[in-house]
């Protein structure tokens, strides 16, 4: 696939982001479905309608009990596997319902929206299914796999901006401009009431699939998912506990709840699907009073949760989809011990290069991948002796780097940095004790550990 997708507005092409920025510099985007002075709420009947309308176009994903994770954390833990949707994300639900709600003339002319990836995929697939033309504005550095998939589904892809979070206003201004000039429907995703109703159908399925449920753990980004699910669950079972989970580097929803309004908070996170720059007014108002607990998790716990899901559940889940398990393994929801709990694996669209780095981060947090520096003799046999000690300790050397020129002191010494695979934190302590007894200069950098 040619990754150099042109910018095309009103039939005219531009090859640079700066040209496009000049075109839209005077535009101010106004969300037509998100009025801060008049939030648009949804009712339980809207979610029921959504469930009926999308039933033939959306997978009814399984909610399965994880025996091993249940045993590890002292609760009956069920996983709602939304990452098994056709495009790998729960966002198909809201996208399909919102597309179905378009008027006949709107469906004929098509829609345009901005998305970092998952919503773009959902819109493209269901636009194709419903024969609705779709244009999506994606960041220039969006994964090529997602760009290619959107084009395979027949969507017109416009690449603009370096980062959908940091360039959100510019992206939405471009969408508004494109919609106006090409006479197609502006499809705003974040706070669209129809999208929220569609996401709420997950709550209905959960209650049908798990009896005597005590709590549901829900990832929180822009707020639409937790607003829809919480409304569905609390309507049918008011005593159920709703726990929202955010990344602690981007607690947009908590900040918005404190300020009682939409809040800009653009930060990057491994849970990139949750790192939205804004939280919607509609979602905030719908969710008001329905969330029992809102917790945040660190990047290390998200990486470890992704690793646990791969190793134990054989499920590849993106960061946003793993935050529920991250909250459990980091002890943020210990009050749920002994309860019947569902956590939602919202998506599985993690870039393969990010996945590799995430697995290594998870192994490091788990004490199964370590690095340390040690100064050894640079005479023949010095490094061989070091590798022998490491092998006898049961560790496996993955990488080794030497430094001589900048080492202070004895010219017949060499500083060696070792990256090794170990069995866990106790094994690391044993290795550290052994090497400290053998060498005068050895250091193990501190690694943030997660209690689990």
Short mmCIF file of N, CA and C in Angstrom, two decimals, residues 152-274:
data_model
loop_
_atom_site.label_atom_id
_atom_site.label_comp_id
_atom_site.label_asym_id
_atom_site.label_seq_id
_atom_site.Cartn_x
_atom_site.Cartn_y
_atom_site.Cartn_z
N UNK A 152 -9.49 -0.61 2.63
CA UNK A 152 -10.05 -1.89 2.18
C UNK A 152 -11.55 -1.92 2.35
N UNK A 153 -12.05 -1.29 3.42
CA UNK A 153 -13.49 -1.24 3.66
C UNK A 153 -14.18 -0.17 2.81
N UNK A 154 -13.40 0.51 1.96
CA UNK A 154 -13.98 1.46 1.03
C UNK A 154 -14.02 2.89 1.50
N UNK A 155 -13.41 3.20 2.64
CA UNK A 155 -13.44 4.56 3.16
C UNK A 155 -12.42 5.45 2.43
N UNK A 156 -12.75 6.72 2.32
CA UNK A 156 -11.81 7.73 1.83
C UNK A 156 -11.02 8.22 3.03
N UNK A 157 -9.71 8.04 3.03
CA UNK A 157 -8.86 8.38 4.18
C UNK A 157 -8.11 9.67 3.91
N UNK A 158 -8.22 10.61 4.85
CA UNK A 158 -7.46 11.85 4.81
C UNK A 158 -6.50 11.83 6.00
N UNK A 159 -5.22 11.95 5.75
CA UNK A 159 -4.23 11.99 6.83
C UNK A 159 -3.92 13.44 7.15
N UNK A 160 -4.09 13.79 8.43
CA UNK A 160 -3.85 15.18 8.83
C UNK A 160 -3.51 15.25 10.30
N UNK A 161 -2.47 16.01 10.63
CA UNK A 161 -2.07 16.19 12.02
C UNK A 161 -1.13 15.08 12.47
N UNK A 162 -0.29 15.41 13.41
CA UNK A 162 0.66 14.43 13.92
C UNK A 162 0.03 13.51 14.96
N UNK A 163 -0.93 14.03 15.70
CA UNK A 163 -1.49 13.29 16.83
C UNK A 163 -2.94 13.71 17.00
N UNK A 164 -3.86 12.74 17.00
CA UNK A 164 -5.28 13.06 17.08
C UNK A 164 -5.63 13.72 18.41
N UNK A 165 -4.85 13.41 19.48
CA UNK A 165 -5.13 14.03 20.76
C UNK A 165 -4.70 15.50 20.76
N UNK A 166 -3.44 15.74 20.37
CA UNK A 166 -2.90 17.08 20.46
C UNK A 166 -3.42 17.99 19.35
N UNK A 167 -3.80 17.39 18.22
CA UNK A 167 -4.29 18.17 17.09
C UNK A 167 -5.80 18.05 16.93
N UNK A 168 -6.48 17.78 18.04
CA UNK A 168 -7.92 17.49 17.96
C UNK A 168 -8.71 18.63 17.34
N UNK A 169 -8.46 19.85 17.79
CA UNK A 169 -9.23 20.98 17.28
C UNK A 169 -9.01 21.18 15.79
N UNK A 170 -7.75 21.04 15.36
CA UNK A 170 -7.43 21.20 13.95
C UNK A 170 -8.12 20.12 13.13
N UNK A 171 -8.08 18.88 13.62
CA UNK A 171 -8.70 17.76 12.91
C UNK A 171 -10.20 17.99 12.77
N UNK A 172 -10.84 18.44 13.84
CA UNK A 172 -12.28 18.64 13.79
C UNK A 172 -12.64 19.83 12.91
N UNK A 173 -11.78 20.85 12.89
CA UNK A 173 -12.01 21.96 11.98
C UNK A 173 -11.95 21.49 10.53
N UNK A 174 -10.99 20.60 10.24
CA UNK A 174 -10.88 20.05 8.90
C UNK A 174 -12.11 19.24 8.55
N UNK A 175 -12.59 18.44 9.48
CA UNK A 175 -13.79 17.64 9.24
C UNK A 175 -14.98 18.56 8.96
N UNK A 176 -15.10 19.62 9.73
CA UNK A 176 -16.19 20.58 9.54
C UNK A 176 -16.09 21.23 8.16
N UNK A 177 -14.87 21.64 7.78
CA UNK A 177 -14.65 22.26 6.48
C UNK A 177 -14.99 21.29 5.35
N UNK A 178 -14.51 20.07 5.47
CA UNK A 178 -14.75 19.04 4.45
C UNK A 178 -16.25 18.76 4.31
N UNK A 179 -16.93 18.68 5.45
CA UNK A 179 -18.36 18.43 5.44
C UNK A 179 -19.10 19.55 4.71
N UNK A 180 -18.72 20.79 5.01
CA UNK A 180 -19.40 21.94 4.42
C UNK A 180 -19.15 22.03 2.91
N UNK A 181 -17.89 21.86 2.52
CA UNK A 181 -17.53 22.04 1.11
C UNK A 181 -18.04 20.90 0.24
N UNK A 182 -18.12 19.69 0.80
CA UNK A 182 -18.52 18.54 0.00
C UNK A 182 -19.97 18.12 0.25
N UNK A 183 -20.68 18.91 1.08
CA UNK A 183 -22.11 18.68 1.32
C UNK A 183 -22.38 17.28 1.85
N UNK A 184 -21.52 16.80 2.76
CA UNK A 184 -21.77 15.50 3.38
C UNK A 184 -21.93 15.68 4.89
N UNK A 185 -22.41 14.64 5.54
CA UNK A 185 -22.82 14.75 6.94
C UNK A 185 -21.60 14.76 7.87
N UNK A 186 -21.56 15.74 8.75
CA UNK A 186 -20.53 15.79 9.79
C UNK A 186 -20.90 14.77 10.87
N UNK A 187 -20.04 13.81 11.07
CA UNK A 187 -20.33 12.69 11.98
C UNK A 187 -19.40 12.80 13.17
N UNK A 188 -19.86 13.50 14.22
CA UNK A 188 -19.02 13.67 15.40
C UNK A 188 -19.20 12.49 16.33
N UNK A 189 -18.11 11.85 16.67
CA UNK A 189 -18.15 10.55 17.34
C UNK A 189 -18.17 10.66 18.86
N UNK A 190 -17.32 11.50 19.43
CA UNK A 190 -17.03 11.47 20.86
C UNK A 190 -18.27 11.53 21.74
N UNK A 191 -19.16 12.48 21.48
CA UNK A 191 -20.27 12.72 22.41
C UNK A 191 -21.62 12.56 21.72
N UNK A 192 -21.67 11.77 20.68
CA UNK A 192 -22.89 11.55 19.92
C UNK A 192 -23.85 10.67 20.73
N UNK A 193 -25.05 11.13 21.02
CA UNK A 193 -25.99 10.34 21.83
C UNK A 193 -26.30 8.97 21.22
N UNK A 194 -26.39 8.88 19.90
CA UNK A 194 -26.65 7.59 19.26
C UNK A 194 -25.47 6.63 19.46
N UNK A 195 -24.26 7.16 19.41
CA UNK A 195 -23.08 6.33 19.67
C UNK A 195 -23.10 5.83 21.11
N UNK A 196 -23.42 6.71 22.05
CA UNK A 196 -23.49 6.32 23.46
C UNK A 196 -24.52 5.23 23.67
N UNK A 197 -25.68 5.36 23.02
CA UNK A 197 -26.73 4.34 23.14
C UNK A 197 -26.25 3.01 22.58
N UNK A 198 -25.54 3.07 21.46
CA UNK A 198 -25.00 1.84 20.89
C UNK A 198 -24.01 1.15 21.80
N UNK A 199 -23.12 1.93 22.43
CA UNK A 199 -22.16 1.33 23.35
C UNK A 199 -22.87 0.72 24.57
N UNK A 200 -23.99 1.30 24.95
CA UNK A 200 -24.72 0.80 26.12
C UNK A 200 -25.26 -0.60 25.95
N UNK A 201 -25.35 -1.08 24.71
CA UNK A 201 -25.86 -2.44 24.48
C UNK A 201 -24.94 -3.49 25.09
N UNK A 202 -23.70 -3.16 25.34
CA UNK A 202 -22.79 -4.09 26.02
C UNK A 202 -23.35 -4.45 27.39
N UNK A 203 -23.90 -3.47 28.08
CA UNK A 203 -24.46 -3.70 29.41
C UNK A 203 -25.60 -4.70 29.38
N UNK A 204 -26.45 -4.60 28.38
CA UNK A 204 -27.56 -5.55 28.26
C UNK A 204 -27.05 -6.97 28.08
N UNK A 205 -26.04 -7.13 27.22
CA UNK A 205 -25.48 -8.46 26.98
C UNK A 205 -24.85 -9.04 28.24
N UNK A 206 -24.14 -8.21 28.97
CA UNK A 206 -23.47 -8.68 30.18
C UNK A 206 -24.48 -9.26 31.17
N UNK A 207 -25.58 -8.57 31.39
CA UNK A 207 -26.58 -9.05 32.34
C UNK A 207 -27.26 -10.34 31.85
N UNK A 208 -27.35 -10.50 30.54
CA UNK A 208 -27.91 -11.73 30.00
C UNK A 208 -26.94 -12.91 30.13
N UNK A 209 -25.63 -12.61 30.14
CA UNK A 209 -24.62 -13.66 30.11
C UNK A 209 -24.09 -14.06 31.48
N UNK A 210 -24.21 -13.18 32.48
CA UNK A 210 -23.66 -13.47 33.81
C UNK A 210 -24.75 -13.26 34.87
N UNK A 211 -25.06 -14.31 35.59
CA UNK A 211 -26.06 -14.23 36.66
C UNK A 211 -25.44 -13.67 37.94
N UNK A 212 -26.27 -13.07 38.76
CA UNK A 212 -25.87 -12.61 40.10
C UNK A 212 -24.60 -11.77 40.06
N UNK A 213 -24.55 -10.85 39.13
CA UNK A 213 -23.37 -10.00 38.95
C UNK A 213 -23.31 -8.90 40.00
N UNK A 214 -22.11 -8.69 40.54
CA UNK A 214 -21.93 -7.66 41.58
C UNK A 214 -21.35 -6.36 41.05
N UNK A 215 -20.45 -6.44 40.06
CA UNK A 215 -19.75 -5.23 39.62
C UNK A 215 -19.27 -5.38 38.18
N UNK A 216 -19.14 -4.24 37.51
CA UNK A 216 -18.57 -4.19 36.17
C UNK A 216 -17.50 -3.12 36.14
N UNK A 217 -16.33 -3.50 35.61
CA UNK A 217 -15.20 -2.57 35.49
C UNK A 217 -15.13 -2.12 34.04
N UNK A 218 -15.13 -0.80 33.84
CA UNK A 218 -15.27 -0.23 32.49
C UNK A 218 -14.13 0.76 32.21
N UNK A 219 -13.40 0.59 31.11
CA UNK A 219 -12.40 1.59 30.72
C UNK A 219 -13.07 2.93 30.43
N UNK A 220 -12.39 4.02 30.78
CA UNK A 220 -12.98 5.35 30.62
C UNK A 220 -12.03 6.24 29.82
N UNK A 221 -12.53 6.77 28.71
CA UNK A 221 -11.80 7.75 27.92
C UNK A 221 -12.64 9.00 27.81
N UNK A 222 -13.36 9.10 26.69
CA UNK A 222 -14.25 10.24 26.51
C UNK A 222 -15.53 10.16 27.33
N UNK A 223 -15.84 8.97 27.84
CA UNK A 223 -16.98 8.83 28.73
C UNK A 223 -18.20 8.18 28.12
N UNK A 224 -18.24 8.06 26.79
CA UNK A 224 -19.41 7.50 26.14
C UNK A 224 -19.68 6.06 26.50
N UNK A 225 -18.63 5.26 26.61
CA UNK A 225 -18.79 3.84 26.91
C UNK A 225 -19.36 3.64 28.31
N UNK A 226 -18.75 4.28 29.31
CA UNK A 226 -19.23 4.08 30.68
C UNK A 226 -20.60 4.71 30.88
N UNK A 227 -20.89 5.80 30.18
CA UNK A 227 -22.21 6.43 30.30
C UNK A 227 -23.30 5.49 29.80
N UNK A 228 -23.10 4.91 28.62
CA UNK A 228 -24.10 4.03 28.06
C UNK A 228 -24.28 2.75 28.86
N UNK A 229 -23.16 2.10 29.22
CA UNK A 229 -23.23 0.84 29.96
C UNK A 229 -23.81 1.07 31.36
N UNK A 230 -23.36 2.13 32.03
CA UNK A 230 -23.85 2.39 33.38
C UNK A 230 -25.36 2.64 33.38
N UNK A 231 -25.86 3.37 32.38
CA UNK A 231 -27.30 3.62 32.31
C UNK A 231 -28.06 2.31 32.12
N UNK A 232 -27.56 1.44 31.25
CA UNK A 232 -28.23 0.15 31.02
C UNK A 232 -28.22 -0.71 32.28
N UNK A 233 -27.06 -0.81 32.92
CA UNK A 233 -26.93 -1.68 34.09
C UNK A 233 -27.70 -1.16 35.29
N UNK A 234 -27.59 0.11 35.56
CA UNK A 234 -28.25 0.68 36.74
C UNK A 234 -29.77 0.70 36.59
N UNK A 235 -30.25 0.78 35.34
CA UNK A 235 -31.70 0.74 35.12
C UNK A 235 -32.25 -0.64 35.45
N UNK A 236 -31.53 -1.68 35.03
CA UNK A 236 -32.00 -3.05 35.24
C UNK A 236 -31.61 -3.62 36.59
N UNK A 237 -30.48 -3.15 37.13
CA UNK A 237 -30.00 -3.69 38.40
C UNK A 237 -29.32 -2.56 39.18
N UNK A 238 -30.09 -1.75 39.89
CA UNK A 238 -29.55 -0.55 40.54
C UNK A 238 -28.43 -0.83 41.54
N UNK A 239 -28.41 -2.02 42.15
CA UNK A 239 -27.40 -2.30 43.18
C UNK A 239 -26.04 -2.67 42.61
N UNK A 240 -25.93 -2.86 41.31
CA UNK A 240 -24.65 -3.24 40.72
C UNK A 240 -23.65 -2.10 40.86
N UNK A 241 -22.39 -2.44 41.10
CA UNK A 241 -21.34 -1.43 41.22
C UNK A 241 -20.71 -1.15 39.86
N UNK A 242 -20.56 0.12 39.55
CA UNK A 242 -19.92 0.55 38.30
C UNK A 242 -18.58 1.16 38.66
N UNK A 243 -17.50 0.57 38.16
CA UNK A 243 -16.15 1.06 38.43
C UNK A 243 -15.52 1.50 37.12
N UNK A 244 -15.15 2.76 37.03
CA UNK A 244 -14.46 3.28 35.85
C UNK A 244 -12.96 3.27 36.07
N UNK A 245 -12.20 3.02 35.00
CA UNK A 245 -10.74 2.98 35.10
C UNK A 245 -10.13 3.87 34.01
N UNK A 246 -9.25 4.77 34.44
CA UNK A 246 -8.51 5.64 33.53
C UNK A 246 -7.02 5.37 33.64
N UNK A 247 -6.27 5.87 32.67
CA UNK A 247 -4.82 5.91 32.80
C UNK A 247 -4.45 7.11 33.66
N UNK A 248 -3.50 6.93 34.58
CA UNK A 248 -3.19 8.04 35.47
C UNK A 248 -2.40 9.16 34.79
N UNK A 249 -1.93 8.94 33.55
CA UNK A 249 -1.28 10.04 32.83
C UNK A 249 -2.30 10.87 32.05
N UNK A 250 -3.54 10.40 31.99
CA UNK A 250 -4.57 11.14 31.28
C UNK A 250 -5.94 10.95 31.95
N UNK A 251 -6.09 11.46 33.19
CA UNK A 251 -7.36 11.27 33.92
C UNK A 251 -8.41 12.30 33.50
N UNK A 252 -8.73 12.32 32.22
CA UNK A 252 -9.62 13.35 31.69
C UNK A 252 -10.99 13.32 32.33
N UNK A 253 -11.55 12.13 32.54
CA UNK A 253 -12.92 12.05 33.05
C UNK A 253 -13.00 12.51 34.50
N UNK A 254 -12.00 12.11 35.30
CA UNK A 254 -11.99 12.57 36.69
C UNK A 254 -11.90 14.09 36.74
N UNK A 255 -11.01 14.66 35.93
CA UNK A 255 -10.88 16.12 35.91
C UNK A 255 -12.18 16.78 35.48
N UNK A 256 -12.85 16.17 34.48
CA UNK A 256 -14.10 16.74 34.01
C UNK A 256 -15.19 16.65 35.08
N UNK A 257 -15.19 15.56 35.85
CA UNK A 257 -16.18 15.42 36.93
C UNK A 257 -15.96 16.48 38.00
N UNK A 258 -14.71 16.77 38.29
CA UNK A 258 -14.38 17.77 39.29
C UNK A 258 -14.84 19.16 38.83
N UNK A 259 -14.55 19.44 37.54
CA UNK A 259 -14.87 20.77 37.02
C UNK A 259 -16.30 20.87 36.49
N UNK A 260 -16.98 19.69 36.38
CA UNK A 260 -18.37 19.65 35.91
C UNK A 260 -18.52 20.22 34.50
N UNK A 261 -17.49 20.04 33.68
CA UNK A 261 -17.57 20.50 32.30
C UNK A 261 -16.52 19.76 31.48
N UNK A 262 -16.61 19.93 30.15
CA UNK A 262 -15.65 19.32 29.26
C UNK A 262 -14.26 19.88 29.56
N UNK A 263 -13.25 19.00 29.63
CA UNK A 263 -11.91 19.41 29.99
C UNK A 263 -10.90 18.93 28.96
N UNK A 264 -10.01 19.81 28.53
CA UNK A 264 -8.94 19.42 27.63
C UNK A 264 -7.81 18.80 28.44
N UNK A 265 -7.36 17.60 28.07
CA UNK A 265 -6.27 16.96 28.79
C UNK A 265 -5.51 16.02 27.85
N UNK A 266 -4.82 16.59 26.84
CA UNK A 266 -4.15 15.75 25.85
C UNK A 266 -2.81 15.20 26.35
N UNK A 267 -2.76 13.92 26.64
CA UNK A 267 -1.52 13.27 27.03
C UNK A 267 -1.45 11.91 26.34
N UNK A 268 -0.23 11.41 26.16
CA UNK A 268 -0.05 10.11 25.54
C UNK A 268 -0.03 9.03 26.61
N UNK A 269 -0.53 7.85 26.23
CA UNK A 269 -0.58 6.73 27.16
C UNK A 269 -0.52 5.44 26.37
N UNK A 270 -0.04 4.37 27.04
CA UNK A 270 -0.12 3.05 26.43
C UNK A 270 -1.57 2.70 26.14
N UNK A 271 -2.48 3.18 26.98
CA UNK A 271 -3.91 3.04 26.73
C UNK A 271 -4.36 4.19 25.83
N UNK A 272 -3.84 4.20 24.58
CA UNK A 272 -4.06 5.36 23.73
C UNK A 272 -5.52 5.58 23.39
N UNK A 273 -6.33 4.52 23.42
CA UNK A 273 -7.75 4.68 23.16
C UNK A 273 -8.46 5.48 24.24
N UNK A 274 -7.85 5.59 25.41
CA UNK A 274 -8.45 6.37 26.51
C UNK A 274 -7.87 7.77 26.60
#
